[in-house]
Short mmCIF file of C-alpha atoms in Angstrom, two decimals:
data_model
loop_
_atom_site.label_atom_id
_atom_site.label_comp_id
_atom_site.label_asym_id
_atom_site.label_seq_id
_atom_site.Cartn_x
_atom_site.Cartn_y
_atom_site.Cartn_z
CA MET A 24 -197.89 38.23 -20.28
CA ASN A 25 -195.56 36.76 -22.88
CA PRO A 26 -192.84 34.37 -21.66
CA GLN A 27 -189.26 35.66 -21.56
CA ARG A 28 -186.79 34.30 -24.08
CA PRO A 29 -184.29 31.98 -22.30
CA ASP A 30 -180.71 33.22 -22.23
CA ARG A 31 -177.82 31.38 -23.87
CA ASP A 32 -176.67 29.67 -20.67
CA THR A 33 -180.16 28.30 -20.06
CA LEU A 34 -180.40 26.97 -23.63
CA MET A 35 -177.01 25.28 -23.26
CA ALA A 36 -178.10 23.63 -20.02
CA TYR A 37 -181.37 22.52 -21.63
CA ALA A 38 -179.55 21.01 -24.61
CA ASP A 39 -177.24 19.17 -22.18
CA GLY A 40 -180.17 17.84 -20.12
CA GLN A 41 -178.92 19.72 -17.05
CA LEU A 42 -182.02 21.82 -16.22
CA ASP A 43 -184.42 20.78 -13.49
CA ALA A 44 -188.05 20.06 -14.32
CA ALA A 45 -189.27 23.57 -13.52
CA ARG A 46 -186.69 25.37 -15.68
CA SER A 47 -187.10 22.84 -18.49
CA ALA A 48 -190.82 23.58 -18.45
CA GLU A 49 -190.06 27.31 -18.83
CA VAL A 50 -187.99 26.63 -21.95
CA GLU A 51 -190.73 24.41 -23.37
CA ARG A 52 -193.35 27.08 -22.70
CA TYR A 53 -191.27 29.51 -24.72
CA LEU A 54 -190.97 26.96 -27.54
CA GLU A 55 -194.76 26.67 -27.57
CA TYR A 56 -195.05 30.48 -27.58
CA GLU A 57 -192.74 30.66 -30.61
CA ALA A 58 -194.78 27.97 -32.33
CA ARG A 59 -198.01 29.94 -31.87
CA LEU A 60 -196.40 33.12 -33.21
CA ALA A 61 -194.95 31.31 -36.22
CA LEU A 62 -198.24 29.62 -37.08
CA ASN A 63 -200.03 32.98 -36.91
CA GLY A 64 -197.40 34.66 -39.06
CA ASP A 65 -196.27 36.96 -36.25
CA VAL A 66 -192.69 38.01 -35.48
CA PRO A 67 -191.39 37.16 -31.99
CA PRO A 68 -189.98 39.96 -29.82
CA HIS A 69 -186.40 39.01 -30.66
CA GLY A 70 -187.10 39.83 -34.31
CA ALA A 71 -184.41 38.69 -36.71
CA ARG A 72 -182.54 36.62 -34.11
CA SER A 73 -182.57 32.89 -34.65
CA SER A 74 -185.38 30.91 -33.04
CA VAL A 75 -184.86 29.15 -29.75
CA SER A 76 -185.64 25.87 -31.50
CA ALA A 77 -182.84 26.47 -34.02
CA GLU A 78 -180.37 27.40 -31.27
CA ILE A 79 -181.13 24.25 -29.29
CA ALA A 80 -180.75 22.16 -32.45
CA ALA A 81 -177.31 23.65 -33.08
CA LEU A 82 -176.22 23.04 -29.48
CA GLN A 83 -177.39 19.43 -29.56
CA ALA A 84 -175.58 18.89 -32.86
CA GLN A 85 -172.38 20.19 -31.22
CA ASN A 86 -172.88 17.79 -28.31
CA LEU A 87 -173.31 14.85 -30.67
CA ALA A 88 -170.19 15.78 -32.61
CA LEU A 89 -168.16 16.15 -29.41
CA ARG A 90 -169.39 12.82 -28.07
CA GLU A 91 -168.54 11.04 -31.33
CA ALA A 92 -165.08 12.62 -31.39
CA LEU A 93 -164.19 11.81 -27.77
CA ALA A 94 -165.96 8.49 -27.24
CA PRO A 95 -163.02 6.34 -28.47
CA MET A 96 -160.80 7.84 -25.76
CA LEU A 97 -162.92 6.27 -23.03
CA ASP A 98 -161.57 2.82 -23.92
CA GLU A 99 -157.95 3.89 -24.28
CA PRO A 100 -155.48 3.41 -21.41
CA VAL A 101 -153.35 6.32 -20.33
CA PRO A 102 -150.23 6.05 -22.53
CA ALA A 103 -147.28 4.59 -20.62
CA ARG A 104 -145.06 7.45 -21.71
CA LEU A 105 -147.30 9.87 -19.84
CA LEU A 106 -146.84 7.88 -16.66
CA GLN A 107 -143.05 8.20 -16.82
CA PRO A 108 -141.24 11.10 -15.13
CA LEU A 109 -141.09 14.05 -17.51
CA ALA A 110 -138.54 15.92 -15.39
CA PRO A 111 -136.12 15.34 -12.48
CA PRO A 112 -137.71 13.78 -9.37
CA ALA A 113 -137.83 17.18 -7.71
CA ARG A 114 -140.70 18.13 -10.07
CA PRO A 115 -143.38 15.41 -9.64
CA TRP A 116 -146.09 17.99 -10.32
CA ALA A 117 -145.25 17.97 -14.04
CA ARG A 118 -146.15 14.32 -14.45
CA ALA A 119 -149.32 14.83 -12.40
CA ALA A 120 -150.35 17.76 -14.58
CA VAL A 121 -149.98 15.79 -17.81
CA VAL A 122 -151.87 12.77 -16.46
CA ALA A 123 -154.59 15.05 -15.11
CA LEU A 124 -154.93 16.65 -18.53
CA TRP A 125 -155.35 13.25 -20.19
CA ILE A 126 -157.88 12.11 -17.58
CA GLY A 127 -159.73 15.40 -17.96
CA VAL A 128 -160.24 14.81 -21.67
CA GLY A 129 -161.60 11.34 -20.92
CA ALA A 130 -163.84 12.74 -18.21
CA ALA A 131 -165.33 15.24 -20.64
CA ALA A 132 -166.36 12.42 -22.94
CA GLY A 133 -167.44 10.30 -19.98
CA SER A 134 -169.69 13.00 -18.58
CA LEU A 135 -171.46 13.26 -21.92
CA ALA A 136 -171.99 9.50 -22.05
CA THR A 137 -173.12 9.44 -18.41
CA ARG A 138 -175.66 12.22 -18.96
CA GLU A 139 -177.11 10.33 -21.90
CA ALA A 140 -177.32 7.11 -19.87
CA LEU A 141 -179.12 8.92 -17.05
CA GLN A 142 -181.55 10.41 -19.54
CA GLN A 143 -182.27 7.00 -21.04
CA ASN A 144 -182.46 5.03 -17.78
CA GLY A 145 -183.81 7.64 -15.39
CA PRO A 146 -187.35 7.88 -14.01
CA VAL A 147 -190.03 6.91 -16.51
CA VAL A 148 -192.15 9.86 -17.59
CA THR A 149 -195.83 9.22 -18.22
CA ALA A 150 -197.42 10.26 -21.48
CA GLN A 151 -199.48 12.81 -19.56
CA ASN A 152 -196.38 14.39 -18.04
CA GLU A 153 -194.44 14.45 -21.29
CA GLY A 154 -197.42 15.94 -23.10
CA MET A 155 -198.49 14.98 -26.59
CA GLN A 156 -199.48 18.62 -26.95
CA HIS A 157 -195.84 19.62 -26.61
CA PHE A 158 -194.82 16.99 -29.18
CA VAL A 159 -197.34 18.40 -31.67
CA HIS A 160 -196.19 21.96 -30.91
CA GLN A 161 -192.62 20.94 -31.71
CA ALA A 162 -193.75 19.54 -35.05
CA GLU A 163 -195.80 22.66 -35.82
CA LEU A 164 -192.94 24.97 -34.86
CA ALA A 165 -190.51 23.09 -37.11
CA TYR A 166 -193.01 23.29 -39.96
CA ALA A 167 -193.62 27.02 -39.45
CA VAL A 168 -189.90 27.85 -39.20
CA TYR A 169 -188.50 25.89 -42.14
CA THR A 170 -191.19 25.54 -44.84
CA PRO A 171 -191.13 29.28 -45.76
CA ASP A 172 -187.34 29.17 -46.22
CA ALA A 173 -186.60 29.61 -49.91
CA ARG A 174 -182.80 29.38 -49.65
CA ARG A 175 -182.12 26.45 -47.32
CA PRO A 176 -185.30 24.66 -46.27
CA VAL A 177 -183.40 21.40 -45.64
CA GLU A 178 -180.00 20.57 -44.17
CA VAL A 179 -179.31 17.55 -46.39
CA ARG A 180 -180.86 16.98 -49.81
CA GLU A 181 -182.75 13.84 -50.79
CA GLY A 182 -180.80 10.66 -51.51
CA SER A 183 -179.17 7.76 -49.72
CA ASP A 184 -176.88 10.13 -47.82
CA LEU A 185 -179.93 11.67 -46.14
CA THR A 186 -181.30 8.45 -44.62
CA THR A 187 -177.82 7.20 -43.70
CA TRP A 188 -177.01 10.47 -41.94
CA LEU A 189 -180.32 10.68 -40.06
CA SER A 190 -180.21 7.00 -39.10
CA ARG A 191 -176.75 7.45 -37.60
CA ARG A 192 -177.71 10.60 -35.72
CA LEU A 193 -180.97 9.20 -34.34
CA GLN A 194 -179.45 5.74 -33.79
CA ARG A 195 -182.30 3.94 -35.54
CA PRO A 196 -183.19 3.14 -39.18
CA ILE A 197 -184.90 6.08 -40.87
CA VAL A 198 -186.90 5.64 -44.06
CA ALA A 199 -187.84 8.53 -46.32
CA PRO A 200 -190.23 7.65 -49.18
CA ASP A 201 -189.28 9.45 -52.39
CA THR A 202 -192.92 10.44 -52.98
CA LEU A 203 -196.19 10.72 -51.08
CA PRO A 204 -199.79 10.86 -52.39
CA GLY A 205 -200.79 14.11 -54.05
CA GLY A 206 -197.56 14.56 -56.00
CA LEU A 207 -195.45 15.31 -52.93
CA VAL A 208 -191.74 14.78 -53.65
CA LEU A 209 -189.00 14.45 -51.04
CA MET A 210 -186.78 17.56 -50.80
CA GLY A 211 -184.51 16.46 -47.94
CA GLY A 212 -184.31 16.71 -44.17
CA ARG A 213 -182.57 18.12 -41.10
CA LEU A 214 -181.84 17.50 -37.43
CA LEU A 215 -183.90 19.36 -34.81
CA PRO A 216 -184.12 19.54 -31.02
CA GLY A 217 -185.98 16.61 -29.53
CA MET A 218 -185.66 15.34 -25.98
CA PRO A 219 -182.70 16.77 -24.06
CA GLY A 220 -179.54 15.27 -25.48
CA LYS A 221 -181.36 13.38 -28.24
CA PRO A 222 -182.20 15.00 -31.59
CA ALA A 223 -185.32 14.77 -33.71
CA ALA A 224 -185.56 14.60 -37.50
CA GLN A 225 -187.62 16.53 -40.02
CA LEU A 226 -188.31 15.42 -43.60
CA MET A 227 -189.74 17.91 -46.08
CA TYR A 228 -191.88 17.25 -49.17
CA GLN A 229 -193.15 19.61 -51.89
CA ASP A 230 -195.71 19.30 -54.69
CA ALA A 231 -195.72 20.88 -58.15
CA GLN A 232 -197.64 23.91 -56.84
CA GLY A 233 -195.01 24.61 -54.19
CA HIS A 234 -197.03 23.36 -51.21
CA ARG A 235 -194.79 21.86 -48.55
CA VAL A 236 -195.43 19.32 -45.81
CA THR A 237 -193.08 18.08 -43.11
CA VAL A 238 -192.63 14.80 -41.26
CA TYR A 239 -191.35 15.20 -37.69
CA LEU A 240 -190.15 12.18 -35.70
CA ARG A 241 -188.40 11.68 -32.39
CA GLY A 242 -188.11 9.30 -29.48
CA MET A 243 -190.73 9.64 -26.76
CA ALA A 244 -190.04 9.68 -23.03
CA LYS A 245 -191.91 6.44 -22.29
CA PRO A 246 -191.79 3.39 -24.60
CA THR A 247 -195.32 2.19 -25.29
CA ALA A 248 -197.02 -0.34 -27.54
CA GLU A 249 -200.14 1.81 -27.77
CA ILE A 250 -200.76 3.28 -31.20
CA SER A 251 -202.93 6.35 -31.77
CA PHE A 252 -203.69 8.05 -35.07
CA ARG A 253 -205.15 11.53 -34.66
CA ILE A 254 -205.42 14.95 -36.24
CA VAL A 255 -204.88 18.40 -34.74
CA PRO A 256 -206.44 21.03 -37.03
CA GLY A 257 -204.79 24.44 -37.18
CA LYS A 258 -205.49 27.85 -38.67
CA GLN A 259 -202.85 27.55 -41.38
CA ALA A 260 -201.79 23.90 -41.16
CA SER A 261 -203.06 20.63 -39.72
CA THR A 262 -201.06 17.84 -38.12
CA PHE A 263 -201.67 14.09 -38.23
CA TYR A 264 -199.70 12.29 -35.53
CA TRP A 265 -199.28 8.83 -34.06
CA VAL A 266 -197.05 7.04 -31.55
CA ASP A 267 -195.61 3.58 -32.14
CA ARG A 268 -193.81 2.17 -29.10
CA GLN A 269 -191.08 4.66 -28.23
CA TRP A 270 -191.31 6.85 -31.34
CA GLY A 271 -193.65 9.68 -32.24
CA TYR A 272 -194.45 10.81 -35.79
CA ALA A 273 -196.21 13.94 -37.04
CA LEU A 274 -197.17 15.02 -40.57
CA THR A 275 -197.92 18.75 -40.84
CA GLY A 276 -199.13 20.68 -43.87
CA ASP A 277 -201.56 23.21 -45.32
CA LEU A 278 -203.37 20.76 -47.60
CA PRO A 279 -206.87 19.24 -47.71
CA ARG A 280 -207.49 16.87 -44.83
CA ALA A 281 -208.10 13.89 -47.13
CA GLN A 282 -204.75 14.38 -48.89
CA LEU A 283 -202.88 14.68 -45.60
CA LEU A 284 -204.60 11.54 -44.35
CA ASP A 285 -203.54 9.62 -47.47
CA ALA A 286 -199.93 10.75 -47.00
CA ALA A 287 -200.02 9.96 -43.27
CA ARG A 288 -201.24 6.43 -43.94
CA VAL A 289 -198.42 5.79 -46.41
CA LEU A 290 -195.88 6.98 -43.85
CA TYR A 291 -197.54 4.94 -41.12
CA GLN A 292 -197.33 1.78 -43.19
CA ARG A 293 -193.65 2.41 -43.93
CA TYR A 294 -192.79 2.81 -40.25
CA THR A 295 -195.06 0.15 -38.73
CA ALA A 296 -196.07 -3.40 -39.60
CA ASP A 297 -199.80 -3.08 -38.98
CA ASP A 298 -202.54 -0.96 -40.51
CA PRO A 299 -203.41 2.14 -38.46
CA PRO A 300 -206.73 2.30 -36.65
CA ALA A 301 -209.47 4.31 -38.29
CA LEU A 302 -209.25 8.03 -37.64
CA PRO A 303 -212.06 9.05 -35.26
CA GLY A 304 -214.62 11.15 -37.07
CA SER A 305 -212.82 10.94 -40.40
CA THR A 306 -214.86 11.06 -43.57
CA ALA A 307 -211.86 10.66 -45.85
CA THR A 308 -211.38 7.47 -47.83
CA PRO A 309 -207.83 6.26 -47.22
CA GLN A 310 -205.78 4.68 -49.94
CA ALA A 311 -205.51 0.92 -49.73
#
């Protein structure tokens, strides 16, 4: 039986990090279901409606914009003029209403900041619980949804504005090589859903024949120094992925395995200081 598409309220709660573990798992199962359909070229039951992944990305972008807009208010004192009587003493409720309104605006921003702090400092999730399979499914879904798009495959085109924008949104330096082995040229990138309340990024590359590959990166639930470098073969596209401390990276594309490996190694070396371990069972000859 196919999973049921989450309703709008559920998606909003998921984007805000307000769902419990069981309901979050239901949303993630639907994301995996969409990923399988997209990779097989099938149309989900909701047809032309936007994907759940795209809806969550839009909701998280709204949350980030709201937090950025309201955050400065948290450090501002209530203006003295709002603490003065606004009417004769017989109407103290007027002053209380105005002050309550001001505090309410600050509380809205504060609740967003508090939710994020709880997400960052809450119980540590093991790699097994978080699921590398889900991470790879997210990367595959993003690849399947956006690479066929002929009109707007990326949100921001290549250039310094792209890396500056993504670095600010993800709150860490983001590098985007202009080219990758095999004639792959950077097209641009976009924000995507990641962990609740924290976005992921996707970079897209294209070669002269029109083949596209994507780089998906996001923060993981548990910081770790362990580094793995693996491949997940697919029917239409394969994914190389690795985890370096608290960040996961995935390169997905419908290209020969050796070419994807070469591109993955270049990306790995740009994001980490050490050479990656040899890929288990790989017969490809990596570039030096």
